[in-house]
């Protein structure tokens, strides 16, 4: 079955509207960059800044700024790395775990309000379709841009 361009356009518009609404809501409620660090630490335990940078992915300088802000807020604990004296390890503090739990609960409450008029079948069907969409194989990347003038191609 082929889906019409109009239907694809409508679906893409609806998805992008949802993504933008989520981003705006997150930006109002918390700093997504800081919460990303808390989420990684909650899943993976204590990490070095370079391990955090790989897990996010983010530049090391950005991770250092995030860790400093979280440490100042009491949400992470920083200790010297016993294996590498030039580095340190970051672990989620009890206050950080509590903040992450609070944010998760707040997010679930927002979603519950959004779907308060839906029935169980609607929720399950939307969930299944969203999982199907997010698990789909993405299209290939477009060809790389030229790095030299066209007249120099051999």
PDB file of N, CA, C and O in Angstrom, residues 39-85:
ATOM      1  N   UNK A  39      20.556  11.408  33.750  1.00  0.00           N
ATOM      2  CA  UNK A  39      19.991  10.167  33.203  1.00  0.00           C
ATOM      3  C   UNK A  39      21.083   9.147  32.894  1.00  0.00           C
ATOM      4  O   UNK A  39      20.938   7.957  33.200  1.00  0.00           O
ATOM      5  N   UNK A  40      22.185   9.598  32.307  1.00  0.00           N
ATOM      6  CA  UNK A  40      23.291   8.683  31.992  1.00  0.00           C
ATOM      7  C   UNK A  40      23.868   8.105  33.275  1.00  0.00           C
ATOM      8  O   UNK A  40      24.119   6.896  33.375  1.00  0.00           O
ATOM      9  N   UNK A  41      24.088   8.946  34.271  1.00  0.00           N
ATOM     10  CA  UNK A  41      24.637   8.469  35.533  1.00  0.00           C
ATOM     11  C   UNK A  41      23.685   7.505  36.235  1.00  0.00           C
ATOM     12  O   UNK A  41      24.128   6.524  36.846  1.00  0.00           O
ATOM     13  N   UNK A  42      22.394   7.749  36.136  1.00  0.00           N
ATOM     14  CA  UNK A  42      21.408   6.853  36.755  1.00  0.00           C
ATOM     15  C   UNK A  42      21.448   5.476  36.094  1.00  0.00           C
ATOM     16  O   UNK A  42      21.291   4.453  36.771  1.00  0.00           O
ATOM     17  N   UNK A  43      21.658   5.438  34.783  1.00  0.00           N
ATOM     18  CA  UNK A  43      21.703   4.172  34.046  1.00  0.00           C
ATOM     19  C   UNK A  43      23.025   3.443  34.196  1.00  0.00           C
ATOM     20  O   UNK A  43      23.069   2.225  34.293  1.00  0.00           O
ATOM     21  N   UNK A  44      24.131   4.197  34.177  1.00  0.00           N
ATOM     22  CA  UNK A  44      25.445   3.564  34.040  1.00  0.00           C
ATOM     23  C   UNK A  44      26.328   3.636  35.280  1.00  0.00           C
ATOM     24  O   UNK A  44      27.391   3.047  35.300  1.00  0.00           O
ATOM     25  N   UNK A  45      25.925   4.366  36.295  1.00  0.00           N
ATOM     26  CA  UNK A  45      26.761   4.473  37.493  1.00  0.00           C
ATOM     27  C   UNK A  45      27.804   5.557  37.339  1.00  0.00           C
ATOM     28  O   UNK A  45      27.682   6.443  36.498  1.00  0.00           O
ATOM     29  N   UNK A  46      28.858   5.473  38.159  1.00  0.00           N
ATOM     30  CA  UNK A  46      29.858   6.541  38.127  1.00  0.00           C
ATOM     31  C   UNK A  46      30.709   6.442  36.865  1.00  0.00           C
ATOM     32  O   UNK A  46      31.035   5.351  36.404  1.00  0.00           O
ATOM     33  N   UNK A  47      31.029   7.613  36.312  1.00  0.00           N
ATOM     34  CA  UNK A  47      31.755   7.698  35.046  1.00  0.00           C
ATOM     35  C   UNK A  47      32.778   8.824  35.102  1.00  0.00           C
ATOM     36  O   UNK A  47      32.637   9.757  35.885  1.00  0.00           O
ATOM     37  N   UNK A  48      33.759   8.740  34.226  1.00  0.00           N
ATOM     38  CA  UNK A  48      34.690   9.849  34.039  1.00  0.00           C
ATOM     39  C   UNK A  48      34.058  10.847  33.077  1.00  0.00           C
ATOM     40  O   UNK A  48      33.111  10.505  32.355  1.00  0.00           O
ATOM     41  N   UNK A  49      34.583  12.064  33.010  1.00  0.00           N
ATOM     42  CA  UNK A  49      34.047  13.035  32.053  1.00  0.00           C
ATOM     43  C   UNK A  49      34.122  12.530  30.602  1.00  0.00           C
ATOM     44  O   UNK A  49      33.192  12.748  29.832  1.00  0.00           O
ATOM     45  N   UNK A  50      35.196  11.844  30.239  1.00  0.00           N
ATOM     46  CA  UNK A  50      35.289  11.357  28.858  1.00  0.00           C
ATOM     47  C   UNK A  50      34.270  10.251  28.600  1.00  0.00           C
ATOM     48  O   UNK A  50      33.698  10.167  27.508  1.00  0.00           O
ATOM     49  N   UNK A  51      33.998   9.418  29.593  1.00  0.00           N
ATOM     50  CA  UNK A  51      32.951   8.399  29.424  1.00  0.00           C
ATOM     51  C   UNK A  51      31.577   9.053  29.295  1.00  0.00           C
ATOM     52  O   UNK A  51      30.743   8.604  28.503  1.00  0.00           O
ATOM     53  N   UNK A  52      31.353  10.107  30.072  1.00  0.00           N
ATOM     54  CA  UNK A  52      30.100  10.857  29.945  1.00  0.00           C
ATOM     55  C   UNK A  52      29.970  11.483  28.566  1.00  0.00           C
ATOM     56  O   UNK A  52      28.910  11.430  27.942  1.00  0.00           O
ATOM     57  N   UNK A  53      31.063  12.078  28.082  1.00  0.00           N
ATOM     58  CA  UNK A  53      31.045  12.719  26.759  1.00  0.00           C
ATOM     59  C   UNK A  53      30.703  11.698  25.681  1.00  0.00           C
ATOM     60  O   UNK A  53      29.918  11.986  24.772  1.00  0.00           O
ATOM     61  N   UNK A  54      31.260  10.504  25.783  1.00  0.00           N
ATOM     62  CA  UNK A  54      30.950   9.450  24.808  1.00  0.00           C
ATOM     63  C   UNK A  54      29.500   9.006  24.900  1.00  0.00           C
ATOM     64  O   UNK A  54      28.858   8.734  23.890  1.00  0.00           O
ATOM     65  N   UNK A  55      28.981   8.914  26.118  1.00  0.00           N
ATOM     66  CA  UNK A  55      27.616   8.431  26.327  1.00  0.00           C
ATOM     67  C   UNK A  55      26.564   9.436  25.898  1.00  0.00           C
ATOM     68  O   UNK A  55      25.451   9.058  25.538  1.00  0.00           O
ATOM     69  N   UNK A  56      26.879  10.723  25.893  1.00  0.00           N
ATOM     70  CA  UNK A  56      25.836  11.720  25.632  1.00  0.00           C
ATOM     71  C   UNK A  56      25.438  11.883  24.162  1.00  0.00           C
ATOM     72  O   UNK A  56      24.228  11.992  23.937  1.00  0.00           O
ATOM     73  N   UNK A  57      26.140  11.938  23.146  1.00  0.00           N
ATOM     74  CA  UNK A  57      27.520  12.391  22.955  1.00  0.00           C
ATOM     75  C   UNK A  57      27.590  13.917  23.018  1.00  0.00           C
ATOM     76  O   UNK A  57      26.687  14.606  22.558  1.00  0.00           O
ATOM     77  N   UNK A  58      28.683  14.397  23.583  1.00  0.00           N
ATOM     78  CA  UNK A  58      28.875  15.836  23.754  1.00  0.00           C
ATOM     79  C   UNK A  58      30.366  16.111  23.861  1.00  0.00           C
ATOM     80  O   UNK A  58      31.132  15.238  24.257  1.00  0.00           O
ATOM     81  N   UNK A  59      30.780  17.318  23.529  1.00  0.00           N
ATOM     82  CA  UNK A  59      32.196  17.660  23.684  1.00  0.00           C
ATOM     83  C   UNK A  59      32.606  17.638  25.159  1.00  0.00           C
ATOM     84  O   UNK A  59      31.805  17.942  26.044  1.00  0.00           O
ATOM     85  N   UNK A  60      33.863  17.279  25.402  1.00  0.00           N
ATOM     86  CA  UNK A  60      34.366  17.194  26.772  1.00  0.00           C
ATOM     87  C   UNK A  60      34.205  18.509  27.525  1.00  0.00           C
ATOM     88  O   UNK A  60      33.869  18.516  28.711  1.00  0.00           O
ATOM     89  N   UNK A  61      34.428  19.631  26.846  1.00  0.00           N
ATOM     90  CA  UNK A  61      34.302  20.929  27.524  1.00  0.00           C
ATOM     91  C   UNK A  61      32.860  21.171  27.983  1.00  0.00           C
ATOM     92  O   UNK A  61      32.629  21.720  29.061  1.00  0.00           O
ATOM     93  N   UNK A  62      31.907  20.733  27.198  1.00  0.00           N
ATOM     94  CA  UNK A  62      30.503  20.880  27.566  1.00  0.00           C
ATOM     95  C   UNK A  62      30.174  20.004  28.773  1.00  0.00           C
ATOM     96  O   UNK A  62      29.455  20.420  29.685  1.00  0.00           O
ATOM     97  N   UNK A  63      30.719  18.799  28.783  1.00  0.00           N
ATOM     98  CA  UNK A  63      30.476  17.892  29.903  1.00  0.00           C
ATOM     99  C   UNK A  63      31.064  18.467  31.182  1.00  0.00           C
ATOM    100  O   UNK A  63      30.428  18.428  32.239  1.00  0.00           O
ATOM    101  N   UNK A  64      32.252  19.033  31.114  1.00  0.00           N
ATOM    102  CA  UNK A  64      32.874  19.625  32.295  1.00  0.00           C
ATOM    103  C   UNK A  64      32.009  20.732  32.874  1.00  0.00           C
ATOM    104  O   UNK A  64      31.828  20.818  34.098  1.00  0.00           O
ATOM    105  N   UNK A  65      31.457  21.582  32.015  1.00  0.00           N
ATOM    106  CA  UNK A  65      30.574  22.658  32.485  1.00  0.00           C
ATOM    107  C   UNK A  65      29.311  22.080  33.135  1.00  0.00           C
ATOM    108  O   UNK A  65      28.845  22.569  34.171  1.00  0.00           O
ATOM    109  N   UNK A  66      28.756  21.049  32.511  1.00  0.00           N
ATOM    110  CA  UNK A  66      27.548  20.433  33.055  1.00  0.00           C
ATOM    111  C   UNK A  66      27.826  19.803  34.418  1.00  0.00           C
ATOM    112  O   UNK A  66      27.037  19.958  35.361  1.00  0.00           O
ATOM    113  N   UNK A  67      28.939  19.076  34.514  1.00  0.00           N
ATOM    114  CA  UNK A  67      29.293  18.419  35.775  1.00  0.00           C
ATOM    115  C   UNK A  67      29.506  19.460  36.871  1.00  0.00           C
ATOM    116  O   UNK A  67      29.049  19.289  38.005  1.00  0.00           O
ATOM    117  N   UNK A  68      30.160  20.552  36.540  1.00  0.00           N
ATOM    118  CA  UNK A  68      30.400  21.617  37.529  1.00  0.00           C
ATOM    119  C   UNK A  68      29.070  22.174  38.036  1.00  0.00           C
ATOM    120  O   UNK A  68      28.881  22.336  39.248  1.00  0.00           O
ATOM    121  N   UNK A  69      28.144  22.458  37.121  1.00  0.00           N
ATOM    122  CA  UNK A  69      26.840  22.989  37.523  1.00  0.00           C
ATOM    123  C   UNK A  69      26.078  21.984  38.389  1.00  0.00           C
ATOM    124  O   UNK A  69      25.466  22.359  39.400  1.00  0.00           O
ATOM    125  N   UNK A  70      26.115  20.710  38.011  1.00  0.00           N
ATOM    126  CA  UNK A  70      25.414  19.690  38.785  1.00  0.00           C
ATOM    127  C   UNK A  70      26.056  19.493  40.157  1.00  0.00           C
ATOM    128  O   UNK A  70      25.364  19.268  41.151  1.00  0.00           O
ATOM    129  N   UNK A  71      27.370  19.585  40.214  1.00  0.00           N
ATOM    130  CA  UNK A  71      28.087  19.457  41.484  1.00  0.00           C
ATOM    131  C   UNK A  71      27.737  20.623  42.406  1.00  0.00           C
ATOM    132  O   UNK A  71      27.485  20.429  43.597  1.00  0.00           O
ATOM    133  N   UNK A  72      27.712  21.824  41.854  1.00  0.00           N
ATOM    134  CA  UNK A  72      27.357  22.999  42.651  1.00  0.00           C
ATOM    135  C   UNK A  72      25.924  22.910  43.169  1.00  0.00           C
ATOM    136  O   UNK A  72      25.612  23.414  44.241  1.00  0.00           O
ATOM    137  N   UNK A  73      25.057  22.257  42.407  1.00  0.00           N
ATOM    138  CA  UNK A  73      23.670  22.065  42.837  1.00  0.00           C
ATOM    139  C   UNK A  73      23.487  20.894  43.793  1.00  0.00           C
ATOM    140  O   UNK A  73      22.382  20.675  44.301  1.00  0.00           O
ATOM    141  N   UNK A  74      24.549  20.128  44.008  1.00  0.00           N
ATOM    142  CA  UNK A  74      24.469  18.981  44.907  1.00  0.00           C
ATOM    143  C   UNK A  74      23.867  17.740  44.271  1.00  0.00           C
ATOM    144  O   UNK A  74      23.541  16.777  44.970  1.00  0.00           O
ATOM    145  N   UNK A  75      23.715  17.728  42.945  1.00  0.00           N
ATOM    146  CA  UNK A  75      23.072  16.604  42.260  1.00  0.00           C
ATOM    147  C   UNK A  75      24.040  15.508  41.855  1.00  0.00           C
ATOM    148  O   UNK A  75      23.615  14.403  41.551  1.00  0.00           O
ATOM    149  N   UNK A  76      25.334  15.817  41.837  1.00  0.00           N
ATOM    150  CA  UNK A  76      26.356  14.802  41.577  1.00  0.00           C
ATOM    151  C   UNK A  76      27.491  14.997  42.577  1.00  0.00           C
ATOM    152  O   UNK A  76      27.659  16.085  43.138  1.00  0.00           O
ATOM    153  N   UNK A  77      28.243  13.933  42.760  1.00  0.00           N
ATOM    154  CA  UNK A  77      29.430  13.981  43.597  1.00  0.00           C
ATOM    155  C   UNK A  77      30.628  13.700  42.706  1.00  0.00           C
ATOM    156  O   UNK A  77      30.584  12.794  41.867  1.00  0.00           O
ATOM    157  N   UNK A  78      31.679  14.490  42.887  1.00  0.00           N
ATOM    158  CA  UNK A  78      32.892  14.348  42.093  1.00  0.00           C
ATOM    159  C   UNK A  78      34.011  13.878  43.018  1.00  0.00           C
ATOM    160  O   UNK A  78      34.221  14.466  44.083  1.00  0.00           O
ATOM    161  N   UNK A  79      34.692  12.808  42.602  1.00  0.00           N
ATOM    162  CA  UNK A  79      35.818  12.277  43.383  1.00  0.00           C
ATOM    163  C   UNK A  79      36.990  12.015  42.454  1.00  0.00           C
ATOM    164  O   UNK A  79      36.787  11.738  41.258  1.00  0.00           O
ATOM    165  N   UNK A  80      38.219  12.094  42.966  1.00  0.00           N
ATOM    166  CA  UNK A  80      39.376  11.792  42.117  1.00  0.00           C
ATOM    167  C   UNK A  80      39.290  10.362  41.587  1.00  0.00           C
ATOM    168  O   UNK A  80      38.798   9.463  42.267  1.00  0.00           O
ATOM    169  N   UNK A  81      39.757  10.162  40.380  1.00  0.00           N
ATOM    170  CA  UNK A  81      39.783   8.836  39.769  1.00  0.00           C
ATOM    171  C   UNK A  81      41.023   8.106  40.287  1.00  0.00           C
ATOM    172  O   UNK A  81      42.154   8.531  40.030  1.00  0.00           O
ATOM    173  N   UNK A  82      40.835   7.009  41.009  1.00  0.00           N
ATOM    174  CA  UNK A  82      41.948   6.260  41.596  1.00  0.00           C
ATOM    175  C   UNK A  82      42.857   5.658  40.521  1.00  0.00           C
ATOM    176  O   UNK A  82      44.041   5.462  40.748  1.00  0.00           O
ATOM    177  N   UNK A  83      42.299   5.390  39.340  1.00  0.00           N
ATOM    178  CA  UNK A  83      43.092   4.780  38.267  1.00  0.00           C
ATOM    179  C   UNK A  83      43.835   5.802  37.423  1.00  0.00           C
ATOM    180  O   UNK A  83      44.774   5.469  36.724  1.00  0.00           O
ATOM    181  N   UNK A  84      43.360   7.042  37.434  1.00  0.00           N
ATOM    182  CA  UNK A  84      43.979   8.086  36.612  1.00  0.00           C
ATOM    183  C   UNK A  84      43.926   9.389  37.400  1.00  0.00           C
ATOM    184  O   UNK A  84      42.896  10.064  37.436  1.00  0.00           O
ATOM    185  N   UNK A  85      45.021   9.753  38.009  1.00  0.00           N
ATOM    186  CA  UNK A  85      45.069  10.936  38.872  1.00  0.00           C
ATOM    187  C   UNK A  85      44.783  12.239  38.126  1.00  0.00           C
ATOM    188  O   UNK A  85      44.537  13.260  38.730  1.00  0.00           O
TER     189      UNK A  85
END
